[in-house]
Every structure is written in structure tokens, then in C-alpha cells.
Short mmCIF file of C-alpha atoms in Angstrom, two decimals:
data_model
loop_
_atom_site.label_atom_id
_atom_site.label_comp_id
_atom_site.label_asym_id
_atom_site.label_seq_id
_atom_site.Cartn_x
_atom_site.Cartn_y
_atom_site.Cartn_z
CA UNK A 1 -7.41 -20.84 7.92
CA UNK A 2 -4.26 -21.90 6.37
CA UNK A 3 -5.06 -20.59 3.11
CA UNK A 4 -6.50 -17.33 4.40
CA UNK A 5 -3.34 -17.12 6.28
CA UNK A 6 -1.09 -17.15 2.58
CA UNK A 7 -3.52 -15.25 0.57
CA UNK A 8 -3.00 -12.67 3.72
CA UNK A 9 0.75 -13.09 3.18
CA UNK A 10 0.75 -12.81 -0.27
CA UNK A 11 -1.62 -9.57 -0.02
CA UNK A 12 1.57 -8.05 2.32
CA UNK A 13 4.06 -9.02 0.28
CA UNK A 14 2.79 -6.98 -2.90
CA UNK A 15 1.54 -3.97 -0.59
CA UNK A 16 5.31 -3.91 0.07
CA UNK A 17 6.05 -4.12 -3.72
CA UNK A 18 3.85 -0.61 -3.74
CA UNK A 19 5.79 1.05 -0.73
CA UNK A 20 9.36 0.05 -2.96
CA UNK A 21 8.39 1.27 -6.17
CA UNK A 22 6.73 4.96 -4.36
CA UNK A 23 10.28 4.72 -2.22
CA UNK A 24 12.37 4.17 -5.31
CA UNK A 25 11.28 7.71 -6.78
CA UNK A 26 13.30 9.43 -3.06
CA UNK A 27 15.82 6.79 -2.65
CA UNK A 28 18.29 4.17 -4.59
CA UNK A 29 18.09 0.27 -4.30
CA UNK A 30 20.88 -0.28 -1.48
CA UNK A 31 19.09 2.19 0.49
CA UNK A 32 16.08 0.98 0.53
CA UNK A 33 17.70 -2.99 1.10
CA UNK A 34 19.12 -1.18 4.25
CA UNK A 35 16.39 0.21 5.45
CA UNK A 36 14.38 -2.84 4.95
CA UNK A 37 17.00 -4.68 6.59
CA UNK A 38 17.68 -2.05 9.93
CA UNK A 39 13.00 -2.33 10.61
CA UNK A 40 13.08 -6.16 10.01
CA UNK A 41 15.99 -6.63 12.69
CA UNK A 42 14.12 -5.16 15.39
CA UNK A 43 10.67 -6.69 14.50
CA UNK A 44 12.40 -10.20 14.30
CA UNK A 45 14.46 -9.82 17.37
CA UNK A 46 11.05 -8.85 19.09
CA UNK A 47 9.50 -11.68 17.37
CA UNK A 48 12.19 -14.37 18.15
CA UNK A 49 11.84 -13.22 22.15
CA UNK A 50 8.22 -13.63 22.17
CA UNK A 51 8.80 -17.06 20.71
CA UNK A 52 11.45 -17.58 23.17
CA UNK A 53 13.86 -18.01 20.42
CA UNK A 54 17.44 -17.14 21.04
CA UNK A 55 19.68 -16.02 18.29
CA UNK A 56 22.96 -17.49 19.00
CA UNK A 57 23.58 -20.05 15.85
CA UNK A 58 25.85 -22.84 15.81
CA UNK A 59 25.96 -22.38 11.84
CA UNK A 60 27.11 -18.41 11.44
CA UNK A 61 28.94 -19.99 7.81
CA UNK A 62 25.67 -20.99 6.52
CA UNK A 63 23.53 -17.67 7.71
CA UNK A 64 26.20 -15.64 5.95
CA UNK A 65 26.03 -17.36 2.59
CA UNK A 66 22.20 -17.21 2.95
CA UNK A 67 22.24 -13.51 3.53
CA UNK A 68 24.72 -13.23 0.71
CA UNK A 69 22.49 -14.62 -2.11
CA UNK A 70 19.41 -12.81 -0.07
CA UNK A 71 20.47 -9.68 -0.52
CA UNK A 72 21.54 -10.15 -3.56
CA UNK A 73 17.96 -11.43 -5.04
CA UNK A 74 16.29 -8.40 -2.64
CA UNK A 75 18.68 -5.64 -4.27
CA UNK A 76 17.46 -7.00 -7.90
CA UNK A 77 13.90 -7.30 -6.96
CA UNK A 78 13.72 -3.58 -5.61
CA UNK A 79 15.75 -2.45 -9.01
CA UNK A 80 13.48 -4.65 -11.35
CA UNK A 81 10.70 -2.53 -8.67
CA UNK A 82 11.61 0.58 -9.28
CA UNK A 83 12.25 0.66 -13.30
CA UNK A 84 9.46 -2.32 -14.83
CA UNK A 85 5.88 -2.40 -13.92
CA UNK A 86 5.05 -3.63 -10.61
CA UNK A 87 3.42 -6.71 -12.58
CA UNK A 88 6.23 -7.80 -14.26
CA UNK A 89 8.38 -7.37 -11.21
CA UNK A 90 6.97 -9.67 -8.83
CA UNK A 91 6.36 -12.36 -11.64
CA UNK A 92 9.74 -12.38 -12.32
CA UNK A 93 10.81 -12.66 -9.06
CA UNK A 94 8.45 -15.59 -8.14
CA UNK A 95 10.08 -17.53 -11.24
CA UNK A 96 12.19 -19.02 -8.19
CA UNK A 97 10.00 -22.25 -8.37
CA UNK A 98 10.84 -22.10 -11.90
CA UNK A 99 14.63 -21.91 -11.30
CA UNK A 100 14.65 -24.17 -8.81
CA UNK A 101 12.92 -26.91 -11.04
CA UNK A 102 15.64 -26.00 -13.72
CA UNK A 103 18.69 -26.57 -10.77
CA UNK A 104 16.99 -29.75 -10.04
CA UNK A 105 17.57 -31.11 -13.29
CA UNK A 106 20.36 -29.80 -14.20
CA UNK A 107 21.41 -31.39 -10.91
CA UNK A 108 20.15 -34.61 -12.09
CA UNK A 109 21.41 -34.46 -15.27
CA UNK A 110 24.76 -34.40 -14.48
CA UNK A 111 24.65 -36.84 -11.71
CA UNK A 112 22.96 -39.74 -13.40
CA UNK A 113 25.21 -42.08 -15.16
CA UNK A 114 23.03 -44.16 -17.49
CA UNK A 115 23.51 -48.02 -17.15
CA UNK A 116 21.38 -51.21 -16.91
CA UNK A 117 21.29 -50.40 -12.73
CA UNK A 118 20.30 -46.85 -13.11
CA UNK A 119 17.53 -45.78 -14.86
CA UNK A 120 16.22 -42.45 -15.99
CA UNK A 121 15.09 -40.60 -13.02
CA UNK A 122 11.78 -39.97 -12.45
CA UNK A 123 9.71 -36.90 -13.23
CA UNK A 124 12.58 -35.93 -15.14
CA UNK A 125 10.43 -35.32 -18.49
CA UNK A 126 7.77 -33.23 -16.33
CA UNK A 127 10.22 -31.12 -14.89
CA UNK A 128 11.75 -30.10 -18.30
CA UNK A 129 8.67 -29.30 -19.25
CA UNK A 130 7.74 -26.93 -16.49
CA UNK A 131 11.10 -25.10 -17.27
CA UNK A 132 10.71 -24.82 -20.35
CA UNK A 133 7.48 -23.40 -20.01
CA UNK A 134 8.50 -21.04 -17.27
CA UNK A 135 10.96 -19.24 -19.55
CA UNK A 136 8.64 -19.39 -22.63
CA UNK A 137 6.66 -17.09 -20.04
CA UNK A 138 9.28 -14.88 -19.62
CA UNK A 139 9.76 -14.02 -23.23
CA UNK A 140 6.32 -13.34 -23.56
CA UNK A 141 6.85 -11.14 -20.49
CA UNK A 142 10.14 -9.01 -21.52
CA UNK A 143 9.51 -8.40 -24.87
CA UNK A 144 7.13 -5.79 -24.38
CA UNK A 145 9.37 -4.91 -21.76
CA UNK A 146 12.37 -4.55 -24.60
CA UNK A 147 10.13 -2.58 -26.82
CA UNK A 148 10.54 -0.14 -24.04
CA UNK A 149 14.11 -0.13 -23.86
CA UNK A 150 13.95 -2.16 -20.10
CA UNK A 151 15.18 -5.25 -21.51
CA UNK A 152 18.23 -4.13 -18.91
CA UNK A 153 15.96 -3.92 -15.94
CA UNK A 154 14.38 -6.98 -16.96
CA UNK A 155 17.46 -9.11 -16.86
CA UNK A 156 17.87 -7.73 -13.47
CA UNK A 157 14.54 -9.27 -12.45
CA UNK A 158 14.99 -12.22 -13.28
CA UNK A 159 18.49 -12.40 -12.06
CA UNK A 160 16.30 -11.80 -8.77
CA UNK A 161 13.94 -14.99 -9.36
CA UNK A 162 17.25 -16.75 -9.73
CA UNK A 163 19.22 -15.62 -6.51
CA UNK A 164 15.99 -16.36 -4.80
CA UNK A 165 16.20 -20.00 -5.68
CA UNK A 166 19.98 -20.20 -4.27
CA UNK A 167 18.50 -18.43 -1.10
CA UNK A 168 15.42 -20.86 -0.39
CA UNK A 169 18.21 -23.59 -1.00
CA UNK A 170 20.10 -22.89 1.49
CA UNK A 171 17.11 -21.95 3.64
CA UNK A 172 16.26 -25.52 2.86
CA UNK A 173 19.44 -26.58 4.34
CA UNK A 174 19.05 -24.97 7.01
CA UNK A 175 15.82 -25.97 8.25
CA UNK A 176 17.08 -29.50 7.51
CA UNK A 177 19.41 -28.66 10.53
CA UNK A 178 17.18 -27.70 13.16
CA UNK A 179 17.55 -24.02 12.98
CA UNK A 180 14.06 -21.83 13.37
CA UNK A 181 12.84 -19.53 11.19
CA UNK A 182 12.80 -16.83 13.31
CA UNK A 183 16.28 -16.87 13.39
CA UNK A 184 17.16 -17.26 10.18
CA UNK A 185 15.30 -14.57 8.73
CA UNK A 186 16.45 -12.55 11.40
CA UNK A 187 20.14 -12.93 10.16
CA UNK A 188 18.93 -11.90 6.42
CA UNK A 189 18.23 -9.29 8.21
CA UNK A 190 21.35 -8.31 9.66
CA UNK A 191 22.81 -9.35 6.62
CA UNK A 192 21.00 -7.01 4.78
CA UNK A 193 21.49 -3.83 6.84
CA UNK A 194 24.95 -4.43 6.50
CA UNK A 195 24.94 -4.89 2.96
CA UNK A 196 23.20 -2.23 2.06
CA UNK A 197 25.02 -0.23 4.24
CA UNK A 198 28.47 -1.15 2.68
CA UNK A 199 26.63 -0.54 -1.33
CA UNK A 200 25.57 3.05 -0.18
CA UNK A 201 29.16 3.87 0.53
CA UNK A 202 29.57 3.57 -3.52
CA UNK A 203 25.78 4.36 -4.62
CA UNK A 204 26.42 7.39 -2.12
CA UNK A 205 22.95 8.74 -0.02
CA UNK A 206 19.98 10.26 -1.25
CA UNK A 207 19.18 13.61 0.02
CA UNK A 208 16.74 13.47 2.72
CA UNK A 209 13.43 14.35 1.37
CA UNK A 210 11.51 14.45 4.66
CA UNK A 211 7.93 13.10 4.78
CA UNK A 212 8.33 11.02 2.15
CA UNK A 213 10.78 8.62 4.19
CA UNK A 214 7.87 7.47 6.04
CA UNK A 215 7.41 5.00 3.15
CA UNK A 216 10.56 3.38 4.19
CA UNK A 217 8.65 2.09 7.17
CA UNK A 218 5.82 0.22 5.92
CA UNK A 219 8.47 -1.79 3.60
CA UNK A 220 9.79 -3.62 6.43
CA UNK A 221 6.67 -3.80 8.64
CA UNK A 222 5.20 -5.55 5.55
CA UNK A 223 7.68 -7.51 4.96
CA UNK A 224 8.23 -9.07 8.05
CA UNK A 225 4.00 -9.01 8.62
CA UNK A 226 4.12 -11.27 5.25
CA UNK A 227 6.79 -13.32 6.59
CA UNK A 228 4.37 -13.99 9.95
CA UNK A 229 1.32 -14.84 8.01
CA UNK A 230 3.36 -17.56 5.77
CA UNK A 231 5.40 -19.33 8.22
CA UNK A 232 1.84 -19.46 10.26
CA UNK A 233 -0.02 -20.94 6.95
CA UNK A 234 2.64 -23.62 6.46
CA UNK A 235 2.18 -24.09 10.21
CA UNK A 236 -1.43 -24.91 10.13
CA UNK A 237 -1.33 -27.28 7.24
CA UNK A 238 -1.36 -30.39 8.97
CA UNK A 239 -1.41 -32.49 5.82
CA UNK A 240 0.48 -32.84 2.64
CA UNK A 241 -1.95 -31.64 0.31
CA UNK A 242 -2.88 -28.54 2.01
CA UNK A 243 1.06 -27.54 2.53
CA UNK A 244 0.47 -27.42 -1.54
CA UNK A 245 -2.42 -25.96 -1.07
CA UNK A 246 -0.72 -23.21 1.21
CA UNK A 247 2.52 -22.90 -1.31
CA UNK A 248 0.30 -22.60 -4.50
CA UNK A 249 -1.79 -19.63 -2.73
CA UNK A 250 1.88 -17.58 -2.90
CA UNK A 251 1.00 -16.64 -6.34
CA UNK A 252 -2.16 -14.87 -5.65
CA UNK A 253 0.68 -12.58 -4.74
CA UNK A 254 1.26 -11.55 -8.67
CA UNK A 255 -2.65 -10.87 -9.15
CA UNK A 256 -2.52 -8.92 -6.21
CA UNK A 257 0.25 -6.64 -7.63
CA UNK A 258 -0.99 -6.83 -10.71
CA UNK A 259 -4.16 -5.06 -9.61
CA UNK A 260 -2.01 -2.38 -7.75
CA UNK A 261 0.03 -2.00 -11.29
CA UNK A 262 -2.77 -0.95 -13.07
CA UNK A 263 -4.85 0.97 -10.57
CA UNK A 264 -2.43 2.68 -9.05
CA UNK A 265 0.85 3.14 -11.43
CA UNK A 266 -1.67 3.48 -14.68
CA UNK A 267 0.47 -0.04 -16.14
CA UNK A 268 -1.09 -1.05 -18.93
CA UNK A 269 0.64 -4.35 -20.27
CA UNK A 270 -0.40 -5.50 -24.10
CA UNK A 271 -2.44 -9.06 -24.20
CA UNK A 272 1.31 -11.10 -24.73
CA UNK A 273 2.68 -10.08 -21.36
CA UNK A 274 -0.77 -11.05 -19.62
CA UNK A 275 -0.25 -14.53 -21.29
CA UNK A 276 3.41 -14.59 -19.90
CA UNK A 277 2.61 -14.00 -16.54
CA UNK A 278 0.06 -16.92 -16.69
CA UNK A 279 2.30 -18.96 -18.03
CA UNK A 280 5.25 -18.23 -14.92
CA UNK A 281 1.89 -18.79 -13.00
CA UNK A 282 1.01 -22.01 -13.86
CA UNK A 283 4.33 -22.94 -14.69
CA UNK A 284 5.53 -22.14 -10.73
CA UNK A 285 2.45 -23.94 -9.68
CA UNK A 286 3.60 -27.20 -11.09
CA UNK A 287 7.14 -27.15 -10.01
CA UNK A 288 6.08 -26.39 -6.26
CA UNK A 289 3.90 -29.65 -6.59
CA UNK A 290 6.55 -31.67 -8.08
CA UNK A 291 9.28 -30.20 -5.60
CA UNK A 292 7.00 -31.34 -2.68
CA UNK A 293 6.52 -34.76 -3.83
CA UNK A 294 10.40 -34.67 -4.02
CA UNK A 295 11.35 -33.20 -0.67
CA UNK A 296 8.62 -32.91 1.44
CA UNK A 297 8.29 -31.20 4.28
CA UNK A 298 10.18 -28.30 2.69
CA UNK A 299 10.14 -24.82 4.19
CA UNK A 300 8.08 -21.70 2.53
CA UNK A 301 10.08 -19.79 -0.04
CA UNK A 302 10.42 -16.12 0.72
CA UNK A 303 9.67 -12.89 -1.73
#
């Protein structure tokens, strides 16, 4: 069930890609962060009372920080959204395993102080090779993209992948203190409701274009929906290998929206981009596994 559960999640999270990129055409990118933000705080504070959950934090430091980087990755994904192919979006965006894997050496790197007592650390080889693979990907990915003249937007995305990784980091951290889920995602929320509030004071407001704002609503019923069905998958994996099981199932999310890109947008992405995104794929796949056999026990990463 726990894999149903993230292919479920994953199926959400790119129906929400669709409802961004059709909102996108009526409003701008800190409007649509606010909205998303404004449904998600209701649906989570109903959600945290069901669970019994209050929301008073001992850590409001932390939460901020976490909304901070949050919003920042969410504002880039729903740019990257609204000016690349729906495809090329979400890859980019789920290149956080990918940055992640790059921090952690990077990390490494410049804490390890060769001697006779300390040897090289382990994995380290594998993990430079799953970067490097990762972003090999990613050129394959935005060239066509430059062609286009979206190299710009592109950037953007994966500035969004990026941000993502400093999010689920301190998410990490977090978790690592005792503080639910529920909660924490709740305060993303918040945080980004008043984020994009304060952006739309310089980005100014759309004109209201009156049906078509109902598509504001499915973004954050999805979103939070998706959010449900993961943290439910991670909770039914009762053993190690099918929490990987569970975190490697996210990417069915990027086939997902790449079947929406090209039935529904008309995206049609030459044979080098296709190869990218497998590479990101596979690429993702192999740091989650080497990131769980570092920290296991980590929470879900959120898109």
C-alpha cells in the first residue's frame, strides 16, 4: 500500500504542476505562491486538529528559515512552470536529491583533513559520480531549452531544485527535533501566504479574470492532498528497504507530468532532452539510496 500511496502522491503533485502552468496564463508567480499558501493553511490547520496536533512551536527561528528557502524554491518552480515545458519543470525541480548529494560532498570535502587517522570517507567516489551525472542530465535537458531562448527560465528551475535541497535540510532538522509534520508544513504555509503577499505589492495584482480563478483552488487542494498521501507512504513502510522503495516511487512524478506535457500542452521535447530527464531520473534515484544508508530514518522531501 505504501507504494500505491507515493505513486498516488506523485500523481497529485504533477496534476498540480497542470493547475500552475493553466493559472500562470491569468496570474503572476507570487500570486499564485499566495494563493497556494492562503488554501494550504486552512487544509493543514484542519488537518493538524484532526490529528490532534497543536501548532504552537518551540522553534518559530527554524520554521521561518524553512519557509524562507520554501518559498523561495516554490516561487522558482511555478516560474520555471509557467515559461518551460511542464516536463522539464518538474525534472528540474526534483534535481533536489541531486543537490543534496552535491552539499554532502562538498560538505565532506571540506571537513575531512587527510592523515594516517582519517581516511577518505566512504561513498565519497559514488556520490561524485551521481552529481556529476545529475548535471550532465541537465545539459542535455536545457539545451534544447536554450535553443528556445529559455535558457533564463531554465536557470530559474533549477535554482528551484536547489532551494529545495536547503528546504528538506532544514526539514531534516527539524524532524530530528521532534516537531510533526503537520506542523511544519503548516508554517510553509503561513510562510508562504505572507510571502507572496509582500512580492505582489512589487509584481502588483492581476486583474481578476473571473471563472478562471477557480484553478487557483485545485493548486492547493493538490498540494496539500500530495502532501497526505506521502507522509502516509513513508508511514507505512515499516522497513528500510521499502522507505527506498517509497522515496524512489517520487519520481514517477516526472513521467506523470511528462505525459500531461505532451497530451495536454502539445510539448514535444527532441530525443536529447528525453535522455536528460532519464539521466536526473536515475541519477536522483541513486542519491536517495545513498542518502538513506547515510541518515536513515530521514523525512520525505517535498515538491
Amino acid at each position: 500500500m505504501q507504494a500505491l500511496w507515493m505513486v498516488l502522491a506523485a500523481f497529485l503533485f504533477a496534476s498540480m504542476g497542470v493547475c500552475v502552468k493553466i493559472a500562470s496564463g491569468f496570474f503572476n508567480s507570487a500570486e499564485l505562491v499566495f494563493y497556494r499558501g492562503l488554501i494550504g493553511i486552512a487544509m493543514l490547520w484542519l488537518l493538524a486538529r484532526s490529528q490532534r496536533v497543536t501548532l504552537a512551536t518551540a522553534y518559530p527561528g527554524m520554521h521561518a528559515w524553512r519557509s524562507l528557502v520554501g518559498v523561495a524554491s516554490l516561487g522558482a518552480w511555478f516560474y520555471a512552470i509557467a515559461h518551460l515545458p511542464l516536463a522539464t519543470a518538474m525534472t528540474l525541480n526534483y534535481m533536489s536529491s541531486v543537490w543534496i548529494a552535491a552539499f554532502l560532498v562538498g560538505g565532506t570535502l571540506l571537513a575531512w583533513r587527510p592523515s594516517a587517522t582519517s581516511p577518505r570517507p566512504a561513498l565519497q567516489g559514488t556520490l561524485i559520480v551521481t552529481v556529476l551525472t545529475g548535471f550532465a542530465g541537465v545539459v542535455m535537458m536545457l539545451r534544447p531549452s536554450l535553443d528556445q531562448n529559455q535558457g533564463f527560465a531554465g536557470m530559474i528551475g533549477l535554482m528551484s531544485g536547489m532551494t529545495a535541497a536547503f528546504a528538506y535540510m532544514q526539514v531534516m532538522a527539524l524532524s530530528r527535533l521532534g516537531e510533526p509534520e503537520s506542523r511544519t508544513v503548516f508554517y510553509f504555509a503561513v510562510g508562504s501566504a505572507v510571502a507572496g503577499g509582500g512580492a505582489m505589492l512589487f509584481t502588483g495584482v492581476s486583474q481578476w479574470p473571473g471563472w478562471q480563478a477557480l484553478w487557483l483552488l485545485p493548486i492547493g487542494i493538490l498540494a496539500a492532498g500530495g502532501q497526505l498521501c506521502m507522509t502516509r507512504a513513508y508511514a507505512s513502510a515499516k522497513t528500510q528497504r521499502g522507505t527506498l522503495v517509497v522515496a524512489n516511487l517520487q519520481y514517477s512524478g516526472i513521467v506523470f507530468a511528462a505525459a500531461y506535457s505532451v497530451v495536454l500542452f502539445g510539448d514535444q521535447l527532441p530525443p536529447i532532452a528525453w535522455a536528460g530527464m532519464a539521466l536526473i531520473v536515475g541519477s536522483g534515484i541513486a542519491a536517495t539510496v545513498l542518502r538513506a544508508r547515510a541518515a536513515p530514518g530521514t523525512p520525505a522531501e517535498e515538491h
